[in-house]
Amino acid sequence: MPASLLLAAIALPLCVAPALPALTRRFGWRTSWLAALVAGLSAAFTMAAGLGADWSYQWLPSLGPALALSLDGFGLLMSALIGGIGAAILIYAGGYSRHDPHLGRLLAWLVVFVAAMQALVLADDLLLLFAAWEVTSFASFMLVGHSTHLAEARAAARRALLVTAGGGLCLLGGVVLLADAAGTWRLSELAVMTDHSLYPAIAILFIVAAATKSAQFPFHFWLPGAMCAPTPVSAYLHSATMVKAGIVLLVRMQPSLSGSAWWELPLLIAGGLTIVVAAWRCAVAVDLKALLAGTTLIALGCMTVLAGIATPSAMAALVVFLLAHALYKAAAFMLAGAIDHGAGTRDLRVLAGLRRAMPWSAGLAGVIGLSLLGLAPSASFVAKELLLAVAIESGPLVVILFGLAAISFAFAAVRVCWAPFAGRPSSRAEHAHEVDRASLIAIAMVAIPALALGPLLAAAHAVLEPAVAAAGGTITAYQLGLWHGVSAPLVIGLFAITSGLIAGLLLHRRLRAWLRTPRWWDAAAWHDALWVHLVALAKRLTETMAAGGPRAAAALCLAVTALLVLGVIVTDPERLPLPAWNADASPLDLAALALTLLGAGGCIAARSRMAAVCALGAVGTGVTLIFLAHSAPDLAVTQFLVEVLTVLLVMLAFRRLSDGISDSGSKLIRAGVALSIGATVFVLVLVAQGTQLGQPVGAWHAAAAIPEGHGRNVVNVILVDFRAFDTLGEIAVLAIAAIGAGVLLARHRKLEPAT
Amino acid sequence: MLLGLTPDILVVATALVVLVLESVAPKPWRTRAIVLSAGLGCVLAAVAMISLGDGEGSVAGYTLRPWATPLRLTAVLSVLMSLLMIPSQLDHDNRRMRRLVTPGVAVFMLLASLAGTCSLAGANDMVAFIVSLELATIPLFALVALFQDGESSEAGLKFLLTGALATGLLVFGMSYCYGAGGAVDFPGLAAGLDGPLAVTGALLMVLAILFKLSAAPMHVWAPDVYDGAPNAVASYLASGSKATGLIALLLLWEGPFVHLHEQLRPLLITTAIASMVIGNLGALRQTRLRRFMAWSSIAQVGFFLLAVGTGLDGVLAISFYAVVYALSNGLAFLVFDCLGESRPPTMPALRGLSKQSPALALALTLAVFSLAGIPPLAGFLGKFALLLAPAREGMYLLVLIGALNGLVGLYYYLRVVREAYMVEPETRPDDLRLDLPQRLGVLLCAVAILGFGIWPGVHNWIAGLLGLV
């Protein structure tokens, strides 16, 4: 029973989601409470299942992957966050998007997303992990593109999908290689892979996948673009959960893949560059959500760096930071949405003095601000202490990076939680109003735990310890405490907060002027340009091919055939059977040769289609003469009949076309193709001449004709006795061809009587 | 033993019944009677294949091969999908159609081609092989030219000319194989084919089959022909006809060419990569729906070819994906067909579909996402198996190239979804009227596309047929 609860945690939201649009039409925004209940239940199910529960089903026995779920400490923590934050955000969505005609669709995709995320963190099978990963990408695409009337939203949705799905394909590659190398699809059975010959490829593929999903440099650009999504979506997918999927992947793979430069160096570089680039973005941001997106990038960069350091204390810091960040960032985004709703803008340059109009929001902003600043007693304070402690162990570069991160967080705290509410009310603030109660409840549901969890973390050590251990880390209750004396992390943290406060309160206008972003620096533009160029290339190629028409098509096919056949023959000339040279030629042979050459020459020189076809007929006649000269009169008759028919049919088909032959295209290429085909056939004939058949089937048929077939005409016996079924088939084919041709021609006649 | 031939006999009998109905059924319900009886025949044949598909042995020179059952089933499925589209081509006020050929002949041709595909799977020598292959191909020339406007006739002529070239190559190659192997039956050839002469013959034959599959570089006919052909025929060309080509290729590969793998493998790998790249590039810019499907089907063939020559794993992957592909591709064409012919078959015709008919828009989304290989749809499982097969042989680079091409595929399949959901139409489109069979077809396909990706029954059934479980 406990094990199947894991399945229920995924199946319940998946089953409820399709019904939500219909329910929303009936019950309006109140449906969001049901959706929230489902998300909450899904987390409750995993908690009820208990640590160590696992469930599996032999899915594809012939390929190996199974549907396998298992619950470890880290999975439980993530599952609780997904369900808990999900519930809060679904409630918020009901308030925020109350007047959205497509609220039902929004709720449905959010709930699908809950299911996919649960599957991702509970998966014990590589393929299931990948499938869940891709579903989160698609749910994100649907949610970012939710406001379909905005061209910007459509472009951002596509960009986000192409980047994350591209990363997903890297993950698929990595998963296939890893399963092949490790000999198992079970995550829990993976051994340490660092010595395997495929290890570098596997490591890089997994890192690229994680970097695309968690928006790490150079794939960081899709995340700020995805901020066009409705705020509940930004709050849930693009801060609290989906972007954490990359980190989850890194944590899951850490036992088997970490421990070499192939793993650590790319993670340190990507994470470090992301922190720097995102700090820049934060400093120049004028949009509330863009600023928060920047801090999300920084947080993810810090987690990536921690995964790269990969010591037990780094992994412990990662888990605690992940928990704190998920809570306060979701709250911060919901607050941003509330400000947007209340004041009608997200522009940081005009927001001021909202505290009178939005008192509850202002209060919650204070709570969130403490977390964002990283001040005691918030959970993020504990996380920051752990982070800086790891940085001090790891060297000055990491200290600088994490210091920069802390400064940026403090800067964002001032800009988001203080500036919009403080100061003289702007014209905007006069018309501002408080947001609805559901939204406030939802914000409080995550903001208050984010703050209150700080002092409780040490007490909750027993709960947190399995999560940290599952991620490969170790942590003590003491480390989770708030006060460790005046230590280096505390000093660095206070310094960073002070700098951030100064920058946020006094320098923000100047920062924007100083750090003007150069145009080439826009990675999103690079990404778009890549696709634009690819599409342009495709256009050029298809147009070139289309301009050539059927002639180019035929030339391509023939050239490839010639190339391949000549290739085979040239590469292995010794084993080719070549005939002995025979210089005797009868006058008839010579005549046939002359006629053939003449026909070919005429065909080339012809200025009209009909003339060319007639000249080709002459070539065929030459072949007929050769058959005659070598005592094969039956073949000669057949050949002649076929030749006449072909010429007539081609003439019939061409009679509607203009008679002239256009001279477009390169003659050189055409000559080259023709000559190569000629050479190919020549060589082939030569080779055929030299081949000695082991045992011609004809001999057996001739001998068996009378005793077994009771017939003197061997050809007849073969047709109606030895190969009677084939003849029947052939007759059927001919009959069908005749019916088809008859129908088409009959119709044609009916069409034409007027002319 | 003759029981094993039941599906084939059913197909041929249905074809004959259709031909008789064409002349005796009263005019008011002729089309309906023909399509219904053809559909019934196909369903019976499919049931017979499923229940008898694991039989092995030989009947009257006809070899029963369990591995070919899923591919034959693919062709039957594809015919069923086309049958759903034929009435709409006849009944609706059709822009392109002044007077179509009588429906009986069209359906008869389709069934004749199916009969060719079925008997191809039983061929055990070169003569039966080529006769079956021609039986499967020749009716299609007439079918492509079903409409009597310039586009359709032009497409028919192009198809005929390239088809003739392919047949020429096939027979030419066959003669070299006979010369090198000294036999016409497959076991004899398998024992005898070796050396450069045999490779030359095999090469020519494989090139001819690449025509049938519309794989690069022999793909050049596909875009024009699909575009000019009626929906029902283009849909069959895209999946049913490809099943024929796959049967032919696998038949030769495991039979006569069994000692030539080393020499032929590079050709197939090159073709696979070239097809994926060229097909994807071609599809990126297309706005005409059938042309778009043609280019994307060229890319899809590349995926199929990745798994040829990777043993039973590969055959399993190909067979499963063929079934899934027939469903997804057929569903996409069915939705295009439901749009009617009042608007030109281009991408903008899809605009507003999500408002006109949310169910159709959803079905189309499922179809193209399945073609793009998105989990948890069946197309994902199929593509995954196709990539896994070469990976198990150690060809990892091929897997990466395949995955990269999957991304480009996603880009243009998304365009279809974007047009259906996100772009507003300039004029308000008319309401769509769907008849019961169309509704049923769309529903069944959509459910199957979703179901086969999650429920592994079909995959495991095929694995059982191949003796892999």
mmCIF file of C-alpha atoms in Angstrom, chain B residues 288-463:
data_model
loop_
_atom_site.group_PDB
_atom_site.id
_atom_site.type_symbol
_atom_site.label_atom_id
_atom_site.label_comp_id
_atom_site.label_asym_id
_atom_site.label_seq_id
_atom_site.Cartn_x
_atom_site.Cartn_y
_atom_site.Cartn_z
ATOM 1 C CA ARG B 288 1.857 23.870 -47.929
ATOM 2 C CA LEU B 289 0.633 21.144 -45.629
ATOM 3 C CA ARG B 290 1.141 18.082 -47.798
ATOM 4 C CA ARG B 291 4.527 19.296 -48.963
ATOM 5 C CA PHE B 292 5.411 19.851 -45.331
ATOM 6 C CA MET B 293 4.349 16.334 -44.445
ATOM 7 C CA ALA B 294 6.412 15.016 -47.354
ATOM 8 C CA TRP B 295 9.598 16.676 -46.164
ATOM 9 C CA SER B 296 8.981 15.655 -42.591
ATOM 10 C CA SER B 297 8.324 12.096 -43.722
ATOM 11 C CA ILE B 298 11.718 12.114 -45.442
ATOM 12 C CA ALA B 299 13.239 13.002 -42.095
ATOM 13 C CA GLN B 300 11.207 10.289 -40.378
ATOM 14 C CA VAL B 301 12.524 7.694 -42.833
ATOM 15 C CA GLY B 302 15.989 8.688 -41.727
ATOM 16 C CA PHE B 303 15.049 7.643 -38.198
ATOM 17 C CA PHE B 304 13.740 4.313 -39.459
ATOM 18 C CA LEU B 305 16.960 3.686 -41.359
ATOM 19 C CA LEU B 306 19.047 4.315 -38.240
ATOM 20 C CA ALA B 307 17.835 1.016 -36.875
ATOM 21 C CA VAL B 308 18.179 -1.113 -40.019
ATOM 22 C CA GLY B 309 20.957 -3.592 -39.539
ATOM 23 C CA THR B 310 20.979 -3.522 -35.755
ATOM 24 C CA GLY B 311 19.560 -7.004 -35.389
ATOM 25 C CA LEU B 312 16.260 -7.930 -33.835
ATOM 26 C CA ASP B 313 16.289 -4.846 -31.609
ATOM 27 C CA GLY B 314 16.274 -2.806 -34.745
ATOM 28 C CA VAL B 315 13.446 -4.778 -36.336
ATOM 29 C CA LEU B 316 11.422 -4.373 -33.151
ATOM 30 C CA ALA B 317 12.027 -0.632 -33.100
ATOM 31 C CA ILE B 318 11.192 -0.247 -36.774
ATOM 32 C CA SER B 319 8.021 -2.311 -36.518
ATOM 33 C CA PHE B 320 6.733 -0.501 -33.473
ATOM 34 C CA TYR B 321 7.502 2.932 -34.825
ATOM 35 C CA ALA B 322 5.920 2.020 -38.159
ATOM 36 C CA VAL B 323 2.625 1.313 -36.410
ATOM 37 C CA VAL B 324 2.877 4.491 -34.363
ATOM 38 C CA TYR B 325 3.897 6.480 -37.406
ATOM 39 C CA ALA B 326 0.933 5.218 -39.406
ATOM 40 C CA LEU B 327 -1.363 6.364 -36.603
ATOM 41 C CA SER B 328 0.238 9.752 -36.027
ATOM 42 C CA ASN B 329 0.756 10.557 -39.669
ATOM 43 C CA GLY B 330 -2.698 9.302 -40.581
ATOM 44 C CA LEU B 331 -4.255 11.390 -37.828
ATOM 45 C CA ALA B 332 -2.494 14.523 -39.050
ATOM 46 C CA PHE B 333 -3.713 13.914 -42.593
ATOM 47 C CA LEU B 334 -7.187 13.126 -41.319
ATOM 48 C CA VAL B 335 -7.335 16.480 -39.549
ATOM 49 C CA PHE B 336 -6.086 18.235 -42.684
ATOM 50 C CA ASP B 337 -8.782 16.423 -44.593
ATOM 51 C CA CYS B 338 -11.464 17.435 -42.115
ATOM 52 C CA LEU B 339 -10.627 21.074 -42.844
ATOM 53 C CA GLY B 340 -12.232 20.556 -46.218
ATOM 54 C CA GLU B 341 -11.038 21.803 -49.546
ATOM 55 C CA SER B 342 -12.647 25.216 -49.329
ATOM 56 C CA ARG B 343 -9.328 26.700 -48.261
ATOM 57 C CA PRO B 344 -5.976 25.942 -49.891
ATOM 58 C CA PRO B 345 -4.070 23.259 -47.977
ATOM 59 C CA THR B 346 -1.537 25.583 -46.398
ATOM 60 C CA MET B 347 -0.488 26.346 -42.837
ATOM 61 C CA PRO B 348 -2.711 29.444 -42.554
ATOM 62 C CA ALA B 349 -5.705 27.179 -43.211
ATOM 63 C CA LEU B 350 -5.126 25.815 -39.692
ATOM 64 C CA ARG B 351 -5.616 29.211 -38.069
ATOM 65 C CA GLY B 352 -8.532 29.364 -35.728
ATOM 66 C CA LEU B 353 -8.817 25.598 -35.572
ATOM 67 C CA SER B 354 -8.669 25.672 -31.786
ATOM 68 C CA LYS B 355 -11.835 27.788 -31.777
ATOM 69 C CA GLN B 356 -13.552 26.039 -34.665
ATOM 70 C CA SER B 357 -13.066 22.627 -33.195
ATOM 71 C CA PRO B 358 -11.020 22.265 -30.006
ATOM 72 C CA ALA B 359 -11.144 18.484 -30.333
ATOM 73 C CA LEU B 360 -9.580 18.519 -33.792
ATOM 74 C CA ALA B 361 -6.941 21.001 -32.682
ATOM 75 C CA LEU B 362 -6.073 18.769 -29.745
ATOM 76 C CA ALA B 363 -5.940 15.717 -32.008
ATOM 77 C CA LEU B 364 -3.617 17.517 -34.408
ATOM 78 C CA THR B 365 -1.406 18.554 -31.517
ATOM 79 C CA LEU B 366 -1.207 14.984 -30.287
ATOM 80 C CA ALA B 367 -0.393 13.799 -33.802
ATOM 81 C CA VAL B 368 2.451 16.233 -34.457
ATOM 82 C CA PHE B 369 3.848 15.932 -30.934
ATOM 83 C CA SER B 370 3.877 12.188 -31.409
ATOM 84 C CA LEU B 371 5.700 12.664 -34.715
ATOM 85 C CA ALA B 372 8.157 14.939 -32.936
ATOM 86 C CA GLY B 373 8.707 12.256 -30.300
ATOM 87 C CA ILE B 374 7.434 13.947 -27.162
ATOM 88 C CA PRO B 375 6.800 11.792 -24.095
ATOM 89 C CA PRO B 376 4.498 10.300 -23.019
ATOM 90 C CA LEU B 377 3.076 9.889 -26.536
ATOM 91 C CA ALA B 378 3.654 6.738 -28.552
ATOM 92 C CA GLY B 379 5.975 8.540 -30.946
ATOM 93 C CA PHE B 380 8.424 9.061 -28.126
ATOM 94 C CA LEU B 381 8.614 5.385 -27.287
ATOM 95 C CA GLY B 382 9.105 4.627 -30.976
ATOM 96 C CA LYS B 383 11.884 7.154 -31.498
ATOM 97 C CA PHE B 384 13.510 6.076 -28.267
ATOM 98 C CA ALA B 385 13.606 2.458 -29.420
ATOM 99 C CA LEU B 386 14.961 3.548 -32.809
ATOM 100 C CA LEU B 387 17.805 5.429 -31.139
ATOM 101 C CA LEU B 388 18.479 2.724 -28.583
ATOM 102 C CA ALA B 389 19.042 0.043 -31.233
ATOM 103 C CA PRO B 390 22.153 1.641 -32.795
ATOM 104 C CA ALA B 391 23.350 2.704 -29.349
ATOM 105 C CA ARG B 392 23.422 -0.928 -28.294
ATOM 106 C CA GLU B 393 25.703 -1.587 -31.239
ATOM 107 C CA GLY B 394 28.016 1.126 -29.994
ATOM 108 C CA MET B 395 27.121 3.721 -32.626
ATOM 109 C CA TYR B 396 26.761 6.559 -30.190
ATOM 110 C CA LEU B 397 27.485 9.350 -32.636
ATOM 111 C CA LEU B 398 24.506 8.252 -34.670
ATOM 112 C CA VAL B 399 22.328 8.610 -31.579
ATOM 113 C CA LEU B 400 23.516 12.166 -31.077
ATOM 114 C CA ILE B 401 22.897 13.082 -34.702
ATOM 115 C CA GLY B 402 19.444 11.595 -34.427
ATOM 116 C CA ALA B 403 18.721 13.511 -31.236
ATOM 117 C CA LEU B 404 19.914 16.783 -32.773
ATOM 118 C CA ASN B 405 17.648 16.249 -35.741
ATOM 119 C CA GLY B 406 14.819 15.589 -33.336
ATOM 120 C CA LEU B 407 15.252 19.165 -32.102
ATOM 121 C CA VAL B 408 14.960 20.631 -35.606
ATOM 122 C CA GLY B 409 11.901 18.435 -36.087
ATOM 123 C CA LEU B 410 10.405 19.870 -32.941
ATOM 124 C CA TYR B 411 10.889 23.380 -34.337
ATOM 125 C CA TYR B 412 8.734 22.827 -37.370
ATOM 126 C CA TYR B 413 6.159 20.540 -35.789
ATOM 127 C CA LEU B 414 5.618 23.325 -33.283
ATOM 128 C CA ARG B 415 4.719 25.620 -36.180
ATOM 129 C CA VAL B 416 1.670 23.480 -36.854
ATOM 130 C CA VAL B 417 0.578 23.769 -33.233
ATOM 131 C CA ARG B 418 1.268 27.492 -33.268
ATOM 132 C CA GLU B 419 -0.920 28.010 -36.324
ATOM 133 C CA ALA B 420 -3.719 25.942 -34.824
ATOM 134 C CA TYR B 421 -3.684 27.574 -31.403
ATOM 135 C CA MET B 422 -1.906 30.860 -31.340
ATOM 136 C CA VAL B 423 -2.332 32.721 -34.616
ATOM 137 C CA GLU B 424 -5.642 34.457 -35.103
ATOM 138 C CA PRO B 425 -7.332 33.870 -38.459
ATOM 139 C CA GLU B 426 -7.981 36.858 -40.702
ATOM 140 C CA THR B 427 -11.510 35.827 -41.468
ATOM 141 C CA ARG B 428 -13.742 33.828 -39.225
ATOM 142 C CA PRO B 429 -13.649 30.244 -40.506
ATOM 143 C CA ASP B 430 -16.843 28.321 -41.170
ATOM 144 C CA ASP B 431 -17.978 25.645 -38.796
ATOM 145 C CA LEU B 432 -16.674 22.191 -39.505
ATOM 146 C CA ARG B 433 -19.062 19.354 -40.098
ATOM 147 C CA LEU B 434 -17.587 15.938 -39.402
ATOM 148 C CA ASP B 435 -19.366 12.690 -40.092
ATOM 149 C CA LEU B 436 -19.427 9.810 -37.657
ATOM 150 C CA PRO B 437 -16.586 7.744 -39.196
ATOM 151 C CA GLN B 438 -14.320 10.791 -39.196
ATOM 152 C CA ARG B 439 -15.093 11.533 -35.554
ATOM 153 C CA LEU B 440 -14.536 7.906 -34.646
ATOM 154 C CA GLY B 441 -11.285 7.772 -36.592
ATOM 155 C CA VAL B 442 -9.911 10.920 -34.959
ATOM 156 C CA LEU B 443 -10.913 9.719 -31.508
ATOM 157 C CA LEU B 444 -9.484 6.208 -31.909
ATOM 158 C CA CYS B 445 -6.198 7.469 -33.313
ATOM 159 C CA ALA B 446 -5.786 10.082 -30.609
ATOM 160 C CA VAL B 447 -6.491 7.542 -27.883
ATOM 161 C CA ALA B 448 -4.083 5.075 -29.473
ATOM 162 C CA ILE B 449 -1.319 7.669 -29.784
ATOM 163 C CA LEU B 450 -1.650 8.484 -26.110
ATOM 164 C CA GLY B 451 -2.292 4.921 -25.007
ATOM 165 C CA PHE B 452 0.478 3.131 -26.896
ATOM 166 C CA GLY B 453 3.014 5.444 -25.319
ATOM 167 C CA ILE B 454 1.992 4.539 -21.800
ATOM 168 C CA TRP B 455 0.560 1.058 -22.123
ATOM 169 C CA PRO B 456 3.416 -1.091 -23.410
ATOM 170 C CA GLY B 457 1.190 -3.899 -24.735
ATOM 171 C CA VAL B 458 1.773 -3.245 -28.421
ATOM 172 C CA HIS B 459 5.503 -2.968 -28.032
ATOM 173 C CA ASN B 460 5.674 -6.113 -25.968
ATOM 174 C CA TRP B 461 3.437 -7.970 -28.430
ATOM 175 C CA ILE B 462 5.861 -7.185 -31.239
ATOM 176 C CA ALA B 463 8.767 -8.181 -29.021
#
